[in-house]
Coordinates of C-alpha atoms in Angstrom, one line a residue:
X1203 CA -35.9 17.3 -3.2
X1204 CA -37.2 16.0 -6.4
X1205 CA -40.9 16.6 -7.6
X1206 CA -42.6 13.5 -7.9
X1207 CA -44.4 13.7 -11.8
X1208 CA -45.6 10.1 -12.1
X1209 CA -48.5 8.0 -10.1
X1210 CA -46.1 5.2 -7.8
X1211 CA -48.2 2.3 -9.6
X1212 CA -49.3 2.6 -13.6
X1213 CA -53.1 1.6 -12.4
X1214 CA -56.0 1.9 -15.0
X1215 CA -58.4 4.9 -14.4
X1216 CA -60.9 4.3 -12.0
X1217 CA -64.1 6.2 -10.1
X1218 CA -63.5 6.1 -6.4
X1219 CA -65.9 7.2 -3.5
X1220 CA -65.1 10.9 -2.2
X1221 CA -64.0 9.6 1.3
X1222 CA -61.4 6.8 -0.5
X1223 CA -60.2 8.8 -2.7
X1224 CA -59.4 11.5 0.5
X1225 CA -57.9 8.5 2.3
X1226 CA -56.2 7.6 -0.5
X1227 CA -54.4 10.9 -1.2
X1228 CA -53.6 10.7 2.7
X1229 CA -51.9 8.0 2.6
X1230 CA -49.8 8.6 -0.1
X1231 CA -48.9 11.8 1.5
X1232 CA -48.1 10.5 4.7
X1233 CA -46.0 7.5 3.2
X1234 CA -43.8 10.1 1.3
X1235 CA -43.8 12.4 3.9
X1236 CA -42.3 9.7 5.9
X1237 CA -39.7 8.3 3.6
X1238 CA -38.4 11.9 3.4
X1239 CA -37.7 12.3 6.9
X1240 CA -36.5 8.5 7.0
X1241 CA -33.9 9.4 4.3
X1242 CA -33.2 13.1 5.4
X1243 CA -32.4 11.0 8.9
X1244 CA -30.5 8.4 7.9
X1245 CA -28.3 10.4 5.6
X1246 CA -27.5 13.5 8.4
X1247 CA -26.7 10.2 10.8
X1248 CA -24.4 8.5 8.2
X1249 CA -22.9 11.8 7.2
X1250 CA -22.0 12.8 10.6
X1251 CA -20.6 9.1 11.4
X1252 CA -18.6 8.7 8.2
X1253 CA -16.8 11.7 8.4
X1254 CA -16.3 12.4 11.8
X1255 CA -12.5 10.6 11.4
X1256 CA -12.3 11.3 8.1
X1257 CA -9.2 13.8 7.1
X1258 CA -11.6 16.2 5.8
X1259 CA -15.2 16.5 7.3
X1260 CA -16.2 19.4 5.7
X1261 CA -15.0 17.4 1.8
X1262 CA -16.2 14.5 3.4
X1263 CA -20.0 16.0 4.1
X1264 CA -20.0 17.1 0.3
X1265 CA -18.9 14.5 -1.7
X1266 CA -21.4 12.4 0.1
X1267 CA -24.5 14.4 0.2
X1268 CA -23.5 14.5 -3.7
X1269 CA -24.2 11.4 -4.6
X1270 CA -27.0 10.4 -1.6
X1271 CA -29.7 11.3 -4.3
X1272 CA -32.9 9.4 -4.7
X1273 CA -31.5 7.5 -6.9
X1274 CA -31.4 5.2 -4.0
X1275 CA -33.6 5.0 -0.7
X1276 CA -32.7 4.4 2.0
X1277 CA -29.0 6.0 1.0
X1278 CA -26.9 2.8 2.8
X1279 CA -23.2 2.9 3.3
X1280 CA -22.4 0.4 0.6
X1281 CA -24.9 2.3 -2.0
X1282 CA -23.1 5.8 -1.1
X1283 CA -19.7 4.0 -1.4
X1284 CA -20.8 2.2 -4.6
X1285 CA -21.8 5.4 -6.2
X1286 CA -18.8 7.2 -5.1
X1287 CA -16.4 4.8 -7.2
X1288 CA -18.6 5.0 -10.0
X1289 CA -18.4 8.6 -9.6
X1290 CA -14.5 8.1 -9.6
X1291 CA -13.9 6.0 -12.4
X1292 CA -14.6 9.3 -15.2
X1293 CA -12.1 11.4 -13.5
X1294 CA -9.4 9.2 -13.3
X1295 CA -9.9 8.8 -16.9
X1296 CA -9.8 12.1 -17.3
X1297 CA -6.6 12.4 -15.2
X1298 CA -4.8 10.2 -17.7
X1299 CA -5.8 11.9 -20.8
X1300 CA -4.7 15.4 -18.9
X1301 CA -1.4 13.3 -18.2
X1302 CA -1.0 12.3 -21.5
X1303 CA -2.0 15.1 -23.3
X1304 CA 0.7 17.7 -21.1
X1305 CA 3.2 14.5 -21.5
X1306 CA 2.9 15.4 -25.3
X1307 CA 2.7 19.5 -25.6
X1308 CA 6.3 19.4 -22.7
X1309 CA 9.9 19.5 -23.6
X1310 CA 11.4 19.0 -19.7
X1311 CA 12.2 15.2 -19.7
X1312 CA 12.0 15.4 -15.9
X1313 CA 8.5 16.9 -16.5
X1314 CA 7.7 14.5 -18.6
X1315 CA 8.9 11.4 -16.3
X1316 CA 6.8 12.3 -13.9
X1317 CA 3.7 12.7 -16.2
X1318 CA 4.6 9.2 -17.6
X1319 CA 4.6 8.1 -14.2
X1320 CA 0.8 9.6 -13.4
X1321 CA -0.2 7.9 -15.8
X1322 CA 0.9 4.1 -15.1
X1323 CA 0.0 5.2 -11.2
X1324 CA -3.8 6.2 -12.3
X1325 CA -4.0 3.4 -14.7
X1326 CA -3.5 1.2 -11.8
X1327 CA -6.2 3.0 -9.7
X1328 CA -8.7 2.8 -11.6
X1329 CA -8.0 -1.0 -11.8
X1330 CA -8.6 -1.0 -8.2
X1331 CA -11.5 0.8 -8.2
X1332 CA -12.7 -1.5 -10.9
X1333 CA -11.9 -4.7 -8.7
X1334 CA -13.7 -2.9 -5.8
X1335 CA -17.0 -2.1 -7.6
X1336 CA -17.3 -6.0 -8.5
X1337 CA -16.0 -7.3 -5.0
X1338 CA -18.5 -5.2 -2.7
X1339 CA -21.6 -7.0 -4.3
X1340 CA -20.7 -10.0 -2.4
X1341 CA -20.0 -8.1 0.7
X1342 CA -18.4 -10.3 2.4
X1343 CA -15.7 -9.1 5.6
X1344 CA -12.6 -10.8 3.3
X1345 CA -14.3 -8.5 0.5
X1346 CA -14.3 -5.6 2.3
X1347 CA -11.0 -5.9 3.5
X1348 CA -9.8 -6.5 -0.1
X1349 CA -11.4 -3.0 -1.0
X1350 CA -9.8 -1.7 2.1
X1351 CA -6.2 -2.1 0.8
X1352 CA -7.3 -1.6 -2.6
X1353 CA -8.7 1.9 -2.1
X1354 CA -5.5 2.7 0.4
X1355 CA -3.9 2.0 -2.9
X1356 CA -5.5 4.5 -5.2
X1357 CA -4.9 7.3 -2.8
X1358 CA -1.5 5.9 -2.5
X1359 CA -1.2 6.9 -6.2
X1360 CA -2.8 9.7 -6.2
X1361 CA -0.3 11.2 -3.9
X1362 CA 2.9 9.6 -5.6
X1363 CA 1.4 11.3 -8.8
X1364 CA 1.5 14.3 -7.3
X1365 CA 4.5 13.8 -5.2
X1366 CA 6.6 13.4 -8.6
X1367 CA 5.6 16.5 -10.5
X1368 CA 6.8 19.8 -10.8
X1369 CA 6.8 23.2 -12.2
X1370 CA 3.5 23.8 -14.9
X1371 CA 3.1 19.9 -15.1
X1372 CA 2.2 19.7 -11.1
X1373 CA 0.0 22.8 -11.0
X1374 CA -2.2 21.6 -14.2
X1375 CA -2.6 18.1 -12.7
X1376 CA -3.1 19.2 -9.4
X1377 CA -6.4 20.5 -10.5
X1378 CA -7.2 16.9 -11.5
X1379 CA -5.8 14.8 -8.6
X1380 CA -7.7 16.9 -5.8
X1381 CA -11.3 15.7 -6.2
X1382 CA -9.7 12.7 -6.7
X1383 CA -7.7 12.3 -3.3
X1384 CA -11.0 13.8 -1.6
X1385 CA -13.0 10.9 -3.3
X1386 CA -10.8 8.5 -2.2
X1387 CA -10.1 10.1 1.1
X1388 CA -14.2 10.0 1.8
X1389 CA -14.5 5.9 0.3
X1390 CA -11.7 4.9 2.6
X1391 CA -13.8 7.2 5.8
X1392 CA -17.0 4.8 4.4
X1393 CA -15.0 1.5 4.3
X1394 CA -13.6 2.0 7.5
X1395 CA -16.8 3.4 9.1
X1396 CA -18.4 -0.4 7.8
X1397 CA -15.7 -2.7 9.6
X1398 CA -16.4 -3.0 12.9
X1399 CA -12.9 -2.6 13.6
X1400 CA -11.0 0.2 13.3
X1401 CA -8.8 0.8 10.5
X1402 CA -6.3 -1.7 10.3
X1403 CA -7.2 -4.1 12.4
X1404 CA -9.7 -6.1 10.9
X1405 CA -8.8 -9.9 12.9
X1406 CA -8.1 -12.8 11.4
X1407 CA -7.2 -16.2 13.1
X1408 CA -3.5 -16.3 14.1
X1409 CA -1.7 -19.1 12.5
X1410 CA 1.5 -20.6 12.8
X1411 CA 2.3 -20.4 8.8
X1412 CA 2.4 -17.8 6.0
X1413 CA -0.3 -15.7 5.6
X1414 CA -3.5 -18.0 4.2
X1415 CA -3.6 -15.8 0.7
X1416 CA -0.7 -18.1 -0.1
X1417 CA -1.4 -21.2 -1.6
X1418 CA -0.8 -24.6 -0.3
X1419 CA 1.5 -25.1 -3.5
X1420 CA 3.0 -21.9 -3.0
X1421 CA 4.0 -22.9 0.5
X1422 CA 5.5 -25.8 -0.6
X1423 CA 7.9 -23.7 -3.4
X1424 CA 8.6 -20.5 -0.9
X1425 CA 9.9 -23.9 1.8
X1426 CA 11.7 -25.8 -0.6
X1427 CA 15.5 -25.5 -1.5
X1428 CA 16.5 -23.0 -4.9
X1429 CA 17.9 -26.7 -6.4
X1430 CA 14.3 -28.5 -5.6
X1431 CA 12.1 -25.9 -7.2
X1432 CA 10.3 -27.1 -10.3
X1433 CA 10.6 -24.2 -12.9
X1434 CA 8.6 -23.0 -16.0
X1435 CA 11.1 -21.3 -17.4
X1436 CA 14.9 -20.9 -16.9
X1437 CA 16.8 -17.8 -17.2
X1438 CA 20.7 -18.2 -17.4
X1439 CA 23.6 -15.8 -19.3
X1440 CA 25.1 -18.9 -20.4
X1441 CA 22.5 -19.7 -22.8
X1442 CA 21.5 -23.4 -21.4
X1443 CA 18.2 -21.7 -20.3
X1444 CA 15.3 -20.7 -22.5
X1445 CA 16.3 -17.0 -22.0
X1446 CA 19.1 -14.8 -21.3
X1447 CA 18.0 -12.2 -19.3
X1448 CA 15.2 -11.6 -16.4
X1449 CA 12.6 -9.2 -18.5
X1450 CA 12.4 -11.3 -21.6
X1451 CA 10.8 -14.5 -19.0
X1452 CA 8.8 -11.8 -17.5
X1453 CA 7.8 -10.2 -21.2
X1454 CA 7.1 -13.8 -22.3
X1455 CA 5.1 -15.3 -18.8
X1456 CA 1.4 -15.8 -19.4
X1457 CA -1.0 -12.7 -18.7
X1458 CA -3.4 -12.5 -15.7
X1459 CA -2.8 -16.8 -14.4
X1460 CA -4.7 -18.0 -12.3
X1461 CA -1.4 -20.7 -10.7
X1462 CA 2.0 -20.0 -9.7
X1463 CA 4.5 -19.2 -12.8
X1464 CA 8.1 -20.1 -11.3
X1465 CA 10.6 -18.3 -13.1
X1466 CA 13.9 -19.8 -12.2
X1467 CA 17.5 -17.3 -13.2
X1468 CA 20.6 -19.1 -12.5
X1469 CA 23.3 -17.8 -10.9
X1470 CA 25.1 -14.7 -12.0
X1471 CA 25.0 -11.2 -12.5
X1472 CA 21.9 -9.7 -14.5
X1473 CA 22.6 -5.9 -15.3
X1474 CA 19.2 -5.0 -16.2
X1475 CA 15.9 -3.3 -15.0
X1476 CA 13.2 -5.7 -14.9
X1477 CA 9.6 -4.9 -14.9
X1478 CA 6.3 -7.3 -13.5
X1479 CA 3.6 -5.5 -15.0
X1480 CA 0.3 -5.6 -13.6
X1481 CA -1.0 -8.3 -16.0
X1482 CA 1.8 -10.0 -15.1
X1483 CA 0.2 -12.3 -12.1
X1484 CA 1.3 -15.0 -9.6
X1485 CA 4.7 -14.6 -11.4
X1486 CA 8.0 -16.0 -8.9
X1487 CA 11.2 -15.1 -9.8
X1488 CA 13.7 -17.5 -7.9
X1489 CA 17.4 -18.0 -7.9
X1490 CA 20.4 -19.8 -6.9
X1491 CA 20.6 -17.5 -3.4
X1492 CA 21.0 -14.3 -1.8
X1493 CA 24.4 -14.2 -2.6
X1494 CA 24.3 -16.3 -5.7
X1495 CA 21.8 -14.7 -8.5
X1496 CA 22.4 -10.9 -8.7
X1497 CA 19.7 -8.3 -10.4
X1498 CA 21.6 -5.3 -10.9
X1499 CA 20.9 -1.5 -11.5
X1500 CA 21.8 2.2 -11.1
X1501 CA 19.0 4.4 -12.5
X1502 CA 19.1 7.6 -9.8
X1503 CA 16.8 10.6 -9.1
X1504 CA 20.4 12.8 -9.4
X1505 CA 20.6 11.3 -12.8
X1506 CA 17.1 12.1 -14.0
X1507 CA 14.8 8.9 -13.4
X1508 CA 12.0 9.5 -11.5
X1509 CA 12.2 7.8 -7.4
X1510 CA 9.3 5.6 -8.5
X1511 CA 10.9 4.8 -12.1
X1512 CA 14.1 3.9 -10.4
X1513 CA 14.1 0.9 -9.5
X1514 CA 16.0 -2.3 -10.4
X1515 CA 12.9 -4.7 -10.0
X1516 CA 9.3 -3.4 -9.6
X1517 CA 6.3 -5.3 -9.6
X1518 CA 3.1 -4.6 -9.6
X1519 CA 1.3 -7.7 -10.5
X1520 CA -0.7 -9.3 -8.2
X1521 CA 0.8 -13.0 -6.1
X1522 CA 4.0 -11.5 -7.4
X1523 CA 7.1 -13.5 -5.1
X1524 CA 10.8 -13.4 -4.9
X1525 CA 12.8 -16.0 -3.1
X1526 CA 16.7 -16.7 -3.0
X1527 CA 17.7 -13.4 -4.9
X1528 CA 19.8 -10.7 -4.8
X1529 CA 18.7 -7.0 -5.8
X1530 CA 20.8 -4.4 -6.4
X1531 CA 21.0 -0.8 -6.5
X1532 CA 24.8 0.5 -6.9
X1533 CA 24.1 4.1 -8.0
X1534 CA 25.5 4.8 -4.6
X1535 CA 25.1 7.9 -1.1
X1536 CA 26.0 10.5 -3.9
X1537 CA 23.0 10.0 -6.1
X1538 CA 20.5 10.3 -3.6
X1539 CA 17.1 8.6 -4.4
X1540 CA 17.9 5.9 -6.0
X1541 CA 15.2 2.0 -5.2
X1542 CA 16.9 -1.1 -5.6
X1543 CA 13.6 -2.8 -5.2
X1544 CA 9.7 -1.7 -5.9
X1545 CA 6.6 -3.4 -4.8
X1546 CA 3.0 -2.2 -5.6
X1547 CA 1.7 -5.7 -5.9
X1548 CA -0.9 -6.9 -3.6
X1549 CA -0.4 -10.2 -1.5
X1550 CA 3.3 -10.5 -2.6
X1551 CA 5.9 -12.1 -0.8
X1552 CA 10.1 -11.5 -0.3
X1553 CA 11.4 -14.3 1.6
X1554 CA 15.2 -15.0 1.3
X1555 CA 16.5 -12.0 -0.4
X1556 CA 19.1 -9.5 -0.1
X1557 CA 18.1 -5.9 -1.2
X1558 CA 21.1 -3.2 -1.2
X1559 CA 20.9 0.0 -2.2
X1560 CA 21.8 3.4 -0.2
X1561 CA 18.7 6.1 -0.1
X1562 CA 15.4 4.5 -0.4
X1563 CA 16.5 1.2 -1.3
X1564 CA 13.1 -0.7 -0.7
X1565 CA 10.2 0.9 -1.8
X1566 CA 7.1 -0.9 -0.1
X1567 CA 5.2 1.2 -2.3
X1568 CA 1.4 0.0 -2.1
X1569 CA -0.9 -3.0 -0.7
X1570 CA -0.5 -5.6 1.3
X1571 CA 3.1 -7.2 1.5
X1572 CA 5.3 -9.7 3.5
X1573 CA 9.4 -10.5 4.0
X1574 CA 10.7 -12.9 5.9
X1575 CA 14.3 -13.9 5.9
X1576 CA 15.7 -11.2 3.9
X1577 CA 18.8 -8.7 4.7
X1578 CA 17.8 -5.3 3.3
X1579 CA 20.6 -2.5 3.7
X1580 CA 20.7 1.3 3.0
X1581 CA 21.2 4.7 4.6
X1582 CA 18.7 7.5 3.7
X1583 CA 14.7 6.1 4.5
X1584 CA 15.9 2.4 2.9
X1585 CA 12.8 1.3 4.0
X1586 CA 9.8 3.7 3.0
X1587 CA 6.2 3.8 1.3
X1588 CA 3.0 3.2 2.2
X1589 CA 2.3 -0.5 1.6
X1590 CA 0.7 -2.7 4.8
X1591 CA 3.8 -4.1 4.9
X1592 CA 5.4 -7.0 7.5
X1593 CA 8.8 -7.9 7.7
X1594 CA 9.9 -10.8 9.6
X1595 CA 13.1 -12.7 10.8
X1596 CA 14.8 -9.8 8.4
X1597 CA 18.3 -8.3 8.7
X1598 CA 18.0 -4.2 8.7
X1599 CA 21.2 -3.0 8.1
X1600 CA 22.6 0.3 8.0
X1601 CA 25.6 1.8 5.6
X1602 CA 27.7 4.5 5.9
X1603 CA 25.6 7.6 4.4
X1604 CA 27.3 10.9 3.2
X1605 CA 28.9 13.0 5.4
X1606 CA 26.1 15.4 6.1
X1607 CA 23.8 12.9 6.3
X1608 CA 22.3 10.5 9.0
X1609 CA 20.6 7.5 8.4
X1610 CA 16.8 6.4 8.9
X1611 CA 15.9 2.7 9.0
X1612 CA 12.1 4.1 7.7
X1613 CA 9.9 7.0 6.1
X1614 CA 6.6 5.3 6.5
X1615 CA 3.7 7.2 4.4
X1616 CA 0.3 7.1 5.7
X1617 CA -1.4 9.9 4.2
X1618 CA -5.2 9.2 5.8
X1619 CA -6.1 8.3 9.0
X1620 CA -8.4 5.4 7.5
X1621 CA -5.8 4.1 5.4
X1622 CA -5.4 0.4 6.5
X1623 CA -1.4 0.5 6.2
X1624 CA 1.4 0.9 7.9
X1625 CA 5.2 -0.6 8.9
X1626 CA 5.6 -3.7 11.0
X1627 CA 9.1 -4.6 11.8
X1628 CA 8.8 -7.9 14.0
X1629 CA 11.6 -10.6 15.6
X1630 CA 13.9 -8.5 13.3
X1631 CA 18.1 -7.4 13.5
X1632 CA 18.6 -3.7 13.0
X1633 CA 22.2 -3.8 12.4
X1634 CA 25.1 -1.3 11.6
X1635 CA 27.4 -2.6 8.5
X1636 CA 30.9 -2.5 9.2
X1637 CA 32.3 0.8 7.3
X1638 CA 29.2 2.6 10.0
X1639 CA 30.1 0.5 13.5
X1640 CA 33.6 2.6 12.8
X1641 CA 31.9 5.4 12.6
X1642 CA 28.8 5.1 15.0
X1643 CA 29.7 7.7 17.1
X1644 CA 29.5 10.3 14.9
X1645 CA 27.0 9.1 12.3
X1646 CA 23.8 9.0 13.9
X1647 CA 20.8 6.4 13.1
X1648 CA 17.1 6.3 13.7
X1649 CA 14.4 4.3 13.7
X1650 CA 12.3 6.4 11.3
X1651 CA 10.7 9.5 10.3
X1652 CA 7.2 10.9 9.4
X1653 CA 7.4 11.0 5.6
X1654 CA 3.7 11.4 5.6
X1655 CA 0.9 13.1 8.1
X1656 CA -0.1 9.7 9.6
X1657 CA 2.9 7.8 9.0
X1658 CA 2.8 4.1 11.2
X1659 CA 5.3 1.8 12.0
X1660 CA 6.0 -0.7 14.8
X1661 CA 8.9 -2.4 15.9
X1662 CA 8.2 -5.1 17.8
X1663 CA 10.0 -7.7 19.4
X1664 CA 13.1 -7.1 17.5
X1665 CA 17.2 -6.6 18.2
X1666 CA 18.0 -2.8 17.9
X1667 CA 22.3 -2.3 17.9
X1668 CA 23.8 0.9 19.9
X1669 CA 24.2 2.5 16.7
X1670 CA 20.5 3.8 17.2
X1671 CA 20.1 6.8 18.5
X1672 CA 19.0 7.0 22.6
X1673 CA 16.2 9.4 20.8
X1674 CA 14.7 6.6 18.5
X1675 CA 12.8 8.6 15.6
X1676 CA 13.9 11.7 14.2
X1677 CA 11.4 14.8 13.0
X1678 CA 11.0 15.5 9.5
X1679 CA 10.6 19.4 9.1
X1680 CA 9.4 20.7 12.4
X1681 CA 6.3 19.7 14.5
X1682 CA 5.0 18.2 11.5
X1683 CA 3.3 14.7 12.0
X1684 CA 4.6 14.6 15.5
X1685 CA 0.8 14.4 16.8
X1686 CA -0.4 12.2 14.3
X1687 CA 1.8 9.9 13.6
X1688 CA 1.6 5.8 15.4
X1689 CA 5.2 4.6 16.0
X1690 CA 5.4 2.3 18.5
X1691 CA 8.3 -0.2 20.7
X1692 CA 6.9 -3.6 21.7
X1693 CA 8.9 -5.9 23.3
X1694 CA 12.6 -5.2 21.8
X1695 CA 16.1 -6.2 23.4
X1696 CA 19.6 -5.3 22.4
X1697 CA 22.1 -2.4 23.1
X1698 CA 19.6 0.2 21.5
X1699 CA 16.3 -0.9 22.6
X1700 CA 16.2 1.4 26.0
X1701 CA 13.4 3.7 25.4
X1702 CA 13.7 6.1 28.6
X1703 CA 15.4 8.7 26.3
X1704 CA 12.9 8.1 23.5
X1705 CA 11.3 11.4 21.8
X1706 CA 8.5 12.5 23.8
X1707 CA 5.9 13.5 20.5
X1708 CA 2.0 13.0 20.9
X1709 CA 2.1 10.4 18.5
X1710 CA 4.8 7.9 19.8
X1711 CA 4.4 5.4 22.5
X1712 CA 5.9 2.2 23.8
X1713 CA 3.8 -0.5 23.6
X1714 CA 2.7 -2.4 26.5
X1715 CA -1.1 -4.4 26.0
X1716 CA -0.4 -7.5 23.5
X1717 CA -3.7 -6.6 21.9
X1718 CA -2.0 -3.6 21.1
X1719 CA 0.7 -5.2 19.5
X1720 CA -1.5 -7.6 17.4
X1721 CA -2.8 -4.7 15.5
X1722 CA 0.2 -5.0 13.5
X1723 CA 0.7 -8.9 12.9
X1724 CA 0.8 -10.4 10.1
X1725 CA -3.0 -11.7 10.6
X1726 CA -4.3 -8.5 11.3
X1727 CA -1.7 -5.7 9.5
X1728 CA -1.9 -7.4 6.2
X1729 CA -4.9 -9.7 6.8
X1730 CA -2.5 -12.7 6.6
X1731 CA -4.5 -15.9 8.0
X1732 CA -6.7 -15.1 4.8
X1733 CA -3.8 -16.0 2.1
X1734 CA -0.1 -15.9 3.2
X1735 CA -0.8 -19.5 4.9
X1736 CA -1.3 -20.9 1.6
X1737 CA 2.1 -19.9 0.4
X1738 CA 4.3 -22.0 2.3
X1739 CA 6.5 -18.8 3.9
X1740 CA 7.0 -19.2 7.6
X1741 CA 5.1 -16.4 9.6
X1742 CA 4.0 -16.0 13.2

């Protein structure tokens, strides 16, 4: 406790009776003495409240009593939070430079990859801590739902950092991305401590459109037909658009807009990776149809990119839509990791796409996200990351993976247990393709696995083939996860929705309350009646 120097009030010198003087003094005393236990109170209550579901009380305890100085009396939730991202902000920085600086003094391009991609992932976090510092002064419950998702996101980062290194590169960095996963880990335990819902299910109004962060124009576009669309740009090989190829409209798209930019590719086949940076906002790229315009890659983990660098479209830029496209991974089973699709943007929106690829074909890396009408196909985890992510009225389908493989519709990666996110599969097909229905038998497919500790995902009212397992969900290594996972069956029909031989782990259940089920809506999962309505996409 800090010795107090200075007089509270900078008042002239004065003669005072013996007996107010005494009172004086006694005052003071007791008003100090007071606010002392007052803070010593509140902070031990707060303590033990934020932390109690936190990952890591013990962490938890010490970051806070840290920063509950007296700087600040009494030491609030939204003061401790406030001064716990300002506290963060320095190291990420740091993390960079340290990422940078190895990045330079390496010679192992894989090494080096995954440095490269440390730093883009931290440069994005810090963003979001950025944008969570300025939202929280208005504290409003949309504001602090933002800063929900956007803190699930930097520890989202953290991990893939970390995830994607190796050898001296992973155990340098590592010394930088702990304290940083523990701050996050302890601002996500105060965030979720200040909803009064748990994490996850802060309730919205259910609505009958898209999600309300999409705008009414935006409806209008995501509804209309690929020939109605009013473009800003036209991308098409045969010259008779303002550019030839996908990245050079992106490249050239105005930085951080404020309206919709429609970016409109005719039909054909686009060999190229394209990239939607993160100033890159309320960018749409639209096309001539699923089947029609074709974005087209082959970068592979086997091969030496990076799982996060892989991709043949990622986008990180917030609004960020796709509609009546076709995305493309055709490194193929042999080259394992390989994402035909990325999405780290927040409040983005799929509808009427076709994603192929084999292992980890969409990527629904960070944030909150929603697809509706799309057919998404793979073997290996095709569906994986750790956005809040809903998927609607979507065609799952499942390839033919290696032979010593099986396939696994999901790999959901919840790290935290105050992490707002989580897989929601609703009024879906989960489908075999044609080369695995010959081959069903033999070839066995689940629903998921627990890529992470507190991996979630829901399928819900769907129609699951008899090429899924009787079992459901498969293990990843072990016991691990199994009792803290949340997978859950709502409501599902078809020739593999029986759930009497389902596993029998601590962490799976089948669904039975509708208020249960609504956890994972699009107006509570992804806090949807507060923008997707505004978009135009059908939801429910």
């Amino acid at each position: 406790m800090a010795t107090v120097n200075q007089p509270l009030l900078g008042s002239p010198k004065a003669t005072y009776p013996c007996c107010k003087t005494v009172f004086l003094t006694i005052s003071v005393t007791v008003v100090l003495c007071l606010a002392a236990l007052a803070t010593l109170h509140v902070t031990t209550t707060n303590h033990f409240h934020i932390c109690e579901k936190s990952k890591n009380p013990n962490s938890c305890h010490a970051i806070l009593s840290s920063v509950a100085t007296f700087e600040f009396l009494p030491p609030t939730k939204l003061l401790l939070l406030q001064a716990i991202l300002k506290k963060s902000v320095p190291k990420i920085n740091g993390a960079i430079s340290t990422a940078n600086d190895i990045h330079g003094r390496i010679n192992d391009p894989k090494q080096q990859a995954g440095l490269a991609d440390c730093a883009t992932l931290m440069d994005l976090s810090r963003d979001r801590v950025e944008d969570s510092m300025l939202d929280l002064d208005s504290m409003s419950m949309n504001s602090l739902s933002g800063v929900h998702s956007w803190l699930s996101a930097v520890l989202t980062n953290h991990v893939t950092c970390s995830d994607g290194l190796h050898g001296p590169a992973k155990s340098i960095m590592e010394t930088e991305l702990k304290p940083l996963m523990e701050l996050a880990s302890t601002s996500l335990a105060i965030v979720n401590s200040m909803s009064p819902h748990s994490a996850g299910e802060i309730t919205m109004p259910p609505t009958k459109e898209f999600p309300s962060w999409v705008t009414y124009k935006d409806r209008r576009v995501l509804q209309a037909s690929p020939n109605a669309i009013k473009a800003d740009v036209v991308v098409a090989q045969d010259g008779s658009g303002k550019y030839k190829t996908v990245q050079a409209a992106v490249t050239a798209a105005p930085d951080n807009s404020k309206t919709r930019y429609v970016i409109y590719v005719k039909k054909g086949t686009y060999k190229e990776k394209v990239d939607v940076g993160k100033t890159k906002k309320n960018i749409m790229i639209a096309g001539d149809g699923m089947d029609a315009t074709i974005i087209t890659g082959s970068l592979n983990f086997i091969d030496g990119t990076t799982t996060f660098n892989s991709a043949t479209l990622a986008a990180v830029g917030d609004g960020f839509m796709a509609q009546d496209i076709w995305i493309q991974n055709t490194a193929g089973a042999q080259k394992h990791q390989a994402v035909a699709l990325r999405v780290g943007a927040d409040k983005s929106v799929i509808n009427r796409c076709r994603i192929d690829g084999y292992q980890d074909t969409l990527y629904a890396h960070s944030l909150r996200q929603f697809y509706r009408d799309c057919s998404i196909s793979g073997t290996v985890d095709f569906i994986f990351g750790d956005a809040a992510v809903v998927l609607q009225n979507c065609k799952l389908i499942a390839n033919k993976p290696m032979s010593n493989q099986q396939n696994l519709v999901t790999a959901q990666g919840r790290t935290d247990p105050n992490q707002n996110t989580g897989t929601s599969i609703q009024n879906c097909q989960i489908l075999a393709s044609s080369d695995l229905s010959a081959v069903k038998s033999s070839i066995p497919t689940y629903l998921g696995r627990p890529w992470k500790e507190y991996s979630r995902t829901v399928v819900m009212q769907s129609n699951i083939g008899d090429h899924i397992s009787p079992a459901g969900w498969l293990a990843w290594s072990g016991d691990f996860a199994l009792k803290t996972l949340y997978y859950g069956e709502y409501m599902n029909n078809g020739l593999g929705a029986g759930t009497a031989q389902r596993v029998k782990w601590a962490g799976y259940r089948v669904i039975t309350d509708a208020n249960e089920a609504r956890k994972f809506t699009v107006a509570q999962l992804i806090q949807g009646g507060a923008w997707l309505t505004s978009t135009g996409v059908t939801f429910y």
